[in-house]
Short mmCIF file of C-alpha atoms in Angstrom, two decimals:
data_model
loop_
_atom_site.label_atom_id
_atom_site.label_comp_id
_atom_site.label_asym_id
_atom_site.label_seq_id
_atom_site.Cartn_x
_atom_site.Cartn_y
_atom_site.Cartn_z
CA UNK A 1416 21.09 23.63 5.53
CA UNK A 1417 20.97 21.40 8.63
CA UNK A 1418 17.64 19.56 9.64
CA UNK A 1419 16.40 20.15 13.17
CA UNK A 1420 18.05 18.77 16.05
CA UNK A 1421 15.92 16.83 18.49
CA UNK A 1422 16.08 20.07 21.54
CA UNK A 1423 14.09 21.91 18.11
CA UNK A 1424 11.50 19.95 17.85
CA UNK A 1425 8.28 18.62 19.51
CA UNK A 1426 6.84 15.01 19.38
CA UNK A 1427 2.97 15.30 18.56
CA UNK A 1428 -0.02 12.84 17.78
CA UNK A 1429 -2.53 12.83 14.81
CA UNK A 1430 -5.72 11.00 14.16
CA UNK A 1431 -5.89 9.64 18.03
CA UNK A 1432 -2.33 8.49 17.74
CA UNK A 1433 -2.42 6.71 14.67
CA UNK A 1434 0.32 9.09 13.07
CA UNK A 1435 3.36 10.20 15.03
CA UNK A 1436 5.26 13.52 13.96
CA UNK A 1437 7.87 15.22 14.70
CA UNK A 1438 7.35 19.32 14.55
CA UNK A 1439 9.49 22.51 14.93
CA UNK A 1440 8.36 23.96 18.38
CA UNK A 1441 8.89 27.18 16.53
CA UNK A 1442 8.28 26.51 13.41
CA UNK A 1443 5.27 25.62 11.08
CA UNK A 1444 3.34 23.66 12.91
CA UNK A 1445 0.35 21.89 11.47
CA UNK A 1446 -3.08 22.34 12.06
CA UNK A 1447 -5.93 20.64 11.27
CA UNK A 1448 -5.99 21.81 7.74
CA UNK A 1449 -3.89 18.97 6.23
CA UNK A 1450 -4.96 16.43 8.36
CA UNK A 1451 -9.05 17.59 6.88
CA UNK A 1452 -6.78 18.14 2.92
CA UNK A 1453 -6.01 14.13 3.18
CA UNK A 1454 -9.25 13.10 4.98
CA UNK A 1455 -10.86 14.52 1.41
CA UNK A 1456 -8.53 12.74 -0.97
CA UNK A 1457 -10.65 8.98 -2.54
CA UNK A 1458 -7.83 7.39 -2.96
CA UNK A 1459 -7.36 3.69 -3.26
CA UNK A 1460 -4.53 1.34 -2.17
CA UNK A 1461 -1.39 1.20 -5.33
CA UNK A 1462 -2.17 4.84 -6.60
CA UNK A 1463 0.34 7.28 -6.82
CA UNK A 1464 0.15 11.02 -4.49
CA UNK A 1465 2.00 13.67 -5.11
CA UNK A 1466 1.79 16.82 -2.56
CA UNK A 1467 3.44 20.18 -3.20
CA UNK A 1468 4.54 21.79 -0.70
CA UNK A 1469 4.68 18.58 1.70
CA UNK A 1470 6.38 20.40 4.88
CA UNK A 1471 6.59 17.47 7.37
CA UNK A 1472 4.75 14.99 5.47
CA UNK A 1473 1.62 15.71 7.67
CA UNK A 1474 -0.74 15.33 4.83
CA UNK A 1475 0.68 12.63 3.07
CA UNK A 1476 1.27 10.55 6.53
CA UNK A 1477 -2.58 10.67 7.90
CA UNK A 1478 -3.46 9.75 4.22
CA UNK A 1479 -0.98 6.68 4.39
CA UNK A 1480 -2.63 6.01 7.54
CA UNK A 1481 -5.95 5.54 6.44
CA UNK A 1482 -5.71 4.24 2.70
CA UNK A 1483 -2.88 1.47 2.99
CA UNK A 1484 -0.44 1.09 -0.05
CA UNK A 1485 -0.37 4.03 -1.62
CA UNK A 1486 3.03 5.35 -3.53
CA UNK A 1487 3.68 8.77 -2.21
CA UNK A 1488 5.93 11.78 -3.37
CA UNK A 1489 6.07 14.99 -1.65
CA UNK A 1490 7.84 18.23 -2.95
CA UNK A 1491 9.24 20.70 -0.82
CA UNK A 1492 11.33 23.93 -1.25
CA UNK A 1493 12.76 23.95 2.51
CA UNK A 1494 15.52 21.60 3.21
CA UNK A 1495 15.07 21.24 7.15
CA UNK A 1496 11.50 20.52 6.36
CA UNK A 1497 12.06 17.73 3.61
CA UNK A 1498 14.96 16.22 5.80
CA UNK A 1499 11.86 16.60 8.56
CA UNK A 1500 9.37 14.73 6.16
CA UNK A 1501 11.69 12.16 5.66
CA UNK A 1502 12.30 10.98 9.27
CA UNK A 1503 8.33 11.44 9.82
CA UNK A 1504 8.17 9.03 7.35
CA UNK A 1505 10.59 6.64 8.86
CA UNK A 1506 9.00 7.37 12.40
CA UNK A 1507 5.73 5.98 10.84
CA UNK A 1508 7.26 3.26 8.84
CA UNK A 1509 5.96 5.02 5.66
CA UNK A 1510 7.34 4.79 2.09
CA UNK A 1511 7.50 8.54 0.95
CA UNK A 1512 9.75 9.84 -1.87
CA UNK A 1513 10.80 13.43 -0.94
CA UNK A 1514 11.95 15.79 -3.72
CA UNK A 1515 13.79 18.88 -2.75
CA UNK A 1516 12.85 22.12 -5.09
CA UNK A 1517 10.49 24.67 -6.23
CA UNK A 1518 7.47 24.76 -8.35
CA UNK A 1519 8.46 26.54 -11.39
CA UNK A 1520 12.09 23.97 -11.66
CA UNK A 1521 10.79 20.53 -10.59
CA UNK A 1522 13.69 17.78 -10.03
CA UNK A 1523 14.37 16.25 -13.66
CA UNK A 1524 13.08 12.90 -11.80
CA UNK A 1525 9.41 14.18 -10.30
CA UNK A 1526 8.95 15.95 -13.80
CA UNK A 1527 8.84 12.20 -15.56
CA UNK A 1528 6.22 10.95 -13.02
CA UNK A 1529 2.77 11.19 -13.39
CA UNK A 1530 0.02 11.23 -10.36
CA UNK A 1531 -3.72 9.50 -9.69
CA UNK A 1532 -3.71 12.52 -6.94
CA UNK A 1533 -2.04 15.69 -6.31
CA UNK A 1534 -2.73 17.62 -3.06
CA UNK A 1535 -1.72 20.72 -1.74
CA UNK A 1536 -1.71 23.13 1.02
CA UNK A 1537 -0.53 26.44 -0.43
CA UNK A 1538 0.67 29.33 1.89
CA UNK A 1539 -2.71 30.97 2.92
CA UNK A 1540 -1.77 34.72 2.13
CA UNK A 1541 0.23 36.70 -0.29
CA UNK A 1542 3.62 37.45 -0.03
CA UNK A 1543 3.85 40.55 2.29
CA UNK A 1544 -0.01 40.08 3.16
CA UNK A 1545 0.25 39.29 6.80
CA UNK A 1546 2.53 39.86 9.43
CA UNK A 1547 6.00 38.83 9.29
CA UNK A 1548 7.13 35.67 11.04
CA UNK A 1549 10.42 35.50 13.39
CA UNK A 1550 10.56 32.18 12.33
CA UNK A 1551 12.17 32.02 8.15
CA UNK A 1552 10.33 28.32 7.80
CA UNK A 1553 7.05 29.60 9.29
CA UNK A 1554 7.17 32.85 6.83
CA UNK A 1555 7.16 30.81 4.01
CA UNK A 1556 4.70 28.51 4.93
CA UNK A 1557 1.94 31.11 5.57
CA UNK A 1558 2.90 33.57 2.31
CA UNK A 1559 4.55 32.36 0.36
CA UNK A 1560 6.11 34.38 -3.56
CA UNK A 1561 5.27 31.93 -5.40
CA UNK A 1562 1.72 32.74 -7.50
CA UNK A 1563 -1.32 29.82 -6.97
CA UNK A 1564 -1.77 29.61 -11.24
CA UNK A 1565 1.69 27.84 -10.48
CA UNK A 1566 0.96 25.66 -8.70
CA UNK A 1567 -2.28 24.41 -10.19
CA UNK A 1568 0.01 24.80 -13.27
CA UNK A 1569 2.60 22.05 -11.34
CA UNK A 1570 -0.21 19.67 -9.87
CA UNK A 1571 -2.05 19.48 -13.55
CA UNK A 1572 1.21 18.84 -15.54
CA UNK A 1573 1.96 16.19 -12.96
CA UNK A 1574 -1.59 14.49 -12.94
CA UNK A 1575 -2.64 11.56 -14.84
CA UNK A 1576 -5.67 12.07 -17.28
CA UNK A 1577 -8.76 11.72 -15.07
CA UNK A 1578 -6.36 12.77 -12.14
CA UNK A 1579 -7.62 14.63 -9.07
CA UNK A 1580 -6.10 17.78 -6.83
CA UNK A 1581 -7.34 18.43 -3.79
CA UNK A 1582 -6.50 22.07 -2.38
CA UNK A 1583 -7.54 23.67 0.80
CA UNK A 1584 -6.89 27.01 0.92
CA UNK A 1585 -8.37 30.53 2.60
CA UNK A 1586 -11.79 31.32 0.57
CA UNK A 1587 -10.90 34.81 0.18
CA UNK A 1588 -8.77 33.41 -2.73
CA UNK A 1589 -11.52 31.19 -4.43
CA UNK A 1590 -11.28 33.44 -7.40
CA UNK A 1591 -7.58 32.89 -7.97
CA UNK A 1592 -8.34 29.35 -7.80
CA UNK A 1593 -10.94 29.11 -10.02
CA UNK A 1594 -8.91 31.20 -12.39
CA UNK A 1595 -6.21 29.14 -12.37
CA UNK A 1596 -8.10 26.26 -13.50
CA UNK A 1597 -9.30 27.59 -16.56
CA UNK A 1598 -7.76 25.86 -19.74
CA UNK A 1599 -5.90 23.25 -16.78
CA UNK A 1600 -8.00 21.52 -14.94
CA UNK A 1601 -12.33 20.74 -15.17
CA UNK A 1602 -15.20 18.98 -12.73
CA UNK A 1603 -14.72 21.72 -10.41
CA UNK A 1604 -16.16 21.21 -6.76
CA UNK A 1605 -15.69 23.14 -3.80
CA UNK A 1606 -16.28 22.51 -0.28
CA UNK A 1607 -16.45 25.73 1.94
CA UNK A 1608 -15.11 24.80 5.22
CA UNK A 1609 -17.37 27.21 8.19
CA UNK A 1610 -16.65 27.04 11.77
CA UNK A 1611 -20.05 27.03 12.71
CA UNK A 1612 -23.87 27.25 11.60
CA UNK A 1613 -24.66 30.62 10.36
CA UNK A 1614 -20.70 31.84 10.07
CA UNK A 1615 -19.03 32.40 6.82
CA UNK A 1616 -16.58 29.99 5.45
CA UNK A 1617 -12.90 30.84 6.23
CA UNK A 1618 -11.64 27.89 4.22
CA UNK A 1619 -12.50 25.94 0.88
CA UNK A 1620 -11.43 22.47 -0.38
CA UNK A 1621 -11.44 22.61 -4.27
CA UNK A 1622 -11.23 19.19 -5.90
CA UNK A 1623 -10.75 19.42 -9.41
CA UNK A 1624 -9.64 16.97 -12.47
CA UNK A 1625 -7.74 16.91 -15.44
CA UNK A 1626 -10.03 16.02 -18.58
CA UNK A 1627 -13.14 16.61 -16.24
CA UNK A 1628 -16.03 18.03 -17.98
CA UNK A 1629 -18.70 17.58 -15.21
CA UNK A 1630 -20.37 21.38 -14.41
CA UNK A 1631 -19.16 23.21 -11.79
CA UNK A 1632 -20.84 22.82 -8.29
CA UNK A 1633 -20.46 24.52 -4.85
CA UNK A 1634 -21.52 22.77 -2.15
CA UNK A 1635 -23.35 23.53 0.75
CA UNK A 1636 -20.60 24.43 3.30
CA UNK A 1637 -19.71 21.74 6.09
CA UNK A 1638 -19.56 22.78 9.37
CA UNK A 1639 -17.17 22.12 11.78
CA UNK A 1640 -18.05 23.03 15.38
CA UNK A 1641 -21.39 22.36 17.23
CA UNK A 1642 -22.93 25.37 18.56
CA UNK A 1643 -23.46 29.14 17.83
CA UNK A 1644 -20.28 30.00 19.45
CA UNK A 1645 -17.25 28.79 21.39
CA UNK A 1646 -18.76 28.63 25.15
CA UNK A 1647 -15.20 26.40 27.19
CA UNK A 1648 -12.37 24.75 26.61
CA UNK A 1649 -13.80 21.60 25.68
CA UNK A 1650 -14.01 20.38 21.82
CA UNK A 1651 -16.79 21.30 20.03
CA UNK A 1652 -16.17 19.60 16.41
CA UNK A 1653 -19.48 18.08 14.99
CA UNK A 1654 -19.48 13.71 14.93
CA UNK A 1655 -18.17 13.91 11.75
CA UNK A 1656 -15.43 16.46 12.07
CA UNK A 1657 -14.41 14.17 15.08
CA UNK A 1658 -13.75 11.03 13.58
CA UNK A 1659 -12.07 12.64 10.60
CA UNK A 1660 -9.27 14.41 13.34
CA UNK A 1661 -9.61 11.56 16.24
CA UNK A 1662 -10.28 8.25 13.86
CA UNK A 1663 -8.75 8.66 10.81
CA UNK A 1664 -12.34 8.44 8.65
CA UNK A 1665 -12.57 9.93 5.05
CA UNK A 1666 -13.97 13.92 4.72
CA UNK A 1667 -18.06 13.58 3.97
CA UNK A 1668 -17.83 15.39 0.82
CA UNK A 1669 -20.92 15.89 -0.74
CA UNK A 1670 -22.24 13.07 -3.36
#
C-alpha cells in the first residue's frame, strides 16, 4: 500500500516544538497519550526501545527527544503508517528501525533482538467495542483483533532480563493487563492517569519487568488538570503535566 501523500497529511508540533510530525488529517492522530507513554519510560542514553504498535513514531520521537542516543525499533502492522514513522524520523533527524508486521509473526530480524525497554500503546477497546471508524487506519488503532496477553506476550519475549514495558492503556482493562502478566512479567506498578481531583481514572500506565520480584503497588493516581471541572478554553494541565507536554520533562512517577 502507498504511504500518504503530502495533500493527506497535517504538519503538527510536540513538546513546544521540539518534535515535528507529520499526521493523517483523517487518520489516527495522536494525542497526548504517547507523548505522557514516553515521558514515563527511565531510559538512559545507548539503550535499546522497542515499541509495538509505533504508528507515526510519536512515542518513540518525544522519547528520542528528551533522552539523547538511544537505539530505537518500532513495529507496526500498517504500511502507510510505518512508511509515515519512517519519514517522521527523518523529519527529526532520528535513527529509528521500523519493522513492518504483526504481533503473533514478528520479522525473523526483530525476533533476534532483545530490548532495555518495550513500550506500547495498544488499541484502547475491543474489536467491535466502539463505534466504527470511516477511516481503515483509525479503526485499527482504537480496536484493534489482536488480544493484550499478546502483546505483553511480544514485549516480554523481546525484553532483556531486568527489562521494562511501559503500557498506557484505558483502566477499564487493568484486569486483562494484570492477567497477562502472570507467569511473563513481575514488579508490577501502575499509575492511574485522572483528569481531575476527585474524578476516576480513565487511563493507567503499567510499568512492569521481566525477572522483577518487587510486590505489586498501585499508586496514588496523578492528576492531570487543575480544577474541579473544565470552566474555558484555556489549558488547565497541572505544572507538572505542563512541562511533560510543553518541555519535554520525564512523567513524576511515584518513588
Amino acid at each position: 500500500m502507498a504511504g500518504f501523500s503530502a495533500e493527506e497529511l497535517s504538519l503538527d508540533d510536540f513538546l513546544g516544538g521540539r518534535v515535528r510530525l507529520l499526521q493523517p488529517r483523517q487518520g489516527y492522530r495522536a494525542g497526548v497519550d504517547p507523548v505522557l507513554l514516553a515521558a514515563a519510560v527511565p531510559a538512559r542514553s545507548g539503550m535499546r526501545v522497542l515499541e509495538l504498535g509505533c504508528g507515526g513514531g510519536q512515542a518513540l520521537l518525544c522519547l528520542a527527544a528528551r533522552v539523547p542516543g538511544l537505539a530505537l525499533s518500532g513495529l507496526e502492522l500498517q504500511a502507510n503508517y510505518a512508511d509515515l514513522a519512517r519519514r517522521n524520523a527523518a523529519l527529526n533527524a532520528a535513527d529509528l528501525s521500523v519493522f513492518e508486521g504483526d504481533l503473533s509473526a514478528l520479522p525473523v530480524d526483530l525476533r533476534h533482538q532483545q530490548f532495555d525497554h518495550v513500550i506500547a500503546n495498544p488499541p484502547y477497546y475491543r474489536a467491535g467495542a466502539h463505534s466504527p471508524a470511516q477511516d481503515a487506519g483509525r479503526q485499527i488503532a482504537l480496536g484493534g483483533d489482536t488480544p493484550l496477553e499478546l502483546w505483553f506476550d511480544a514485549a516480554a519475549r523481546r525484553l532483556t532480563h531486568k527489562g521494562y514495558l511501559h503500557m498506557i492503556q484505558r483502566a477499564d482493562r487493568l484486569p486483562e493487563m494484570l492477567g497477562a502478566c502472570l507467569g511473563r512479567l513481575g514488579s508490577v506498578e501502575v499509575l492511574p492517569l485522572s483528569p481531575r481531583v476527585g474524578r476516576g481514572a480513565e487511563l493507567v500506565l503499567l510499568r512492569a519487568r521481566k525477572g522483577g520480584r518487587a510486590n505489586f503497588r498501585l499508586h496514588a493516581p496523578l492528576v492531570l488538570h487543575e480544577g474541579a471541572r473544565h470552566t474555558d478554553d484555556r489549558e488547565s494541565y497541572v505544572p507538572e503535566i505542563r512541562a511533560v507536554l510543553r518541555e519535554g520533562a520525564a512523567l513524576p512517577w511515584p518513588k
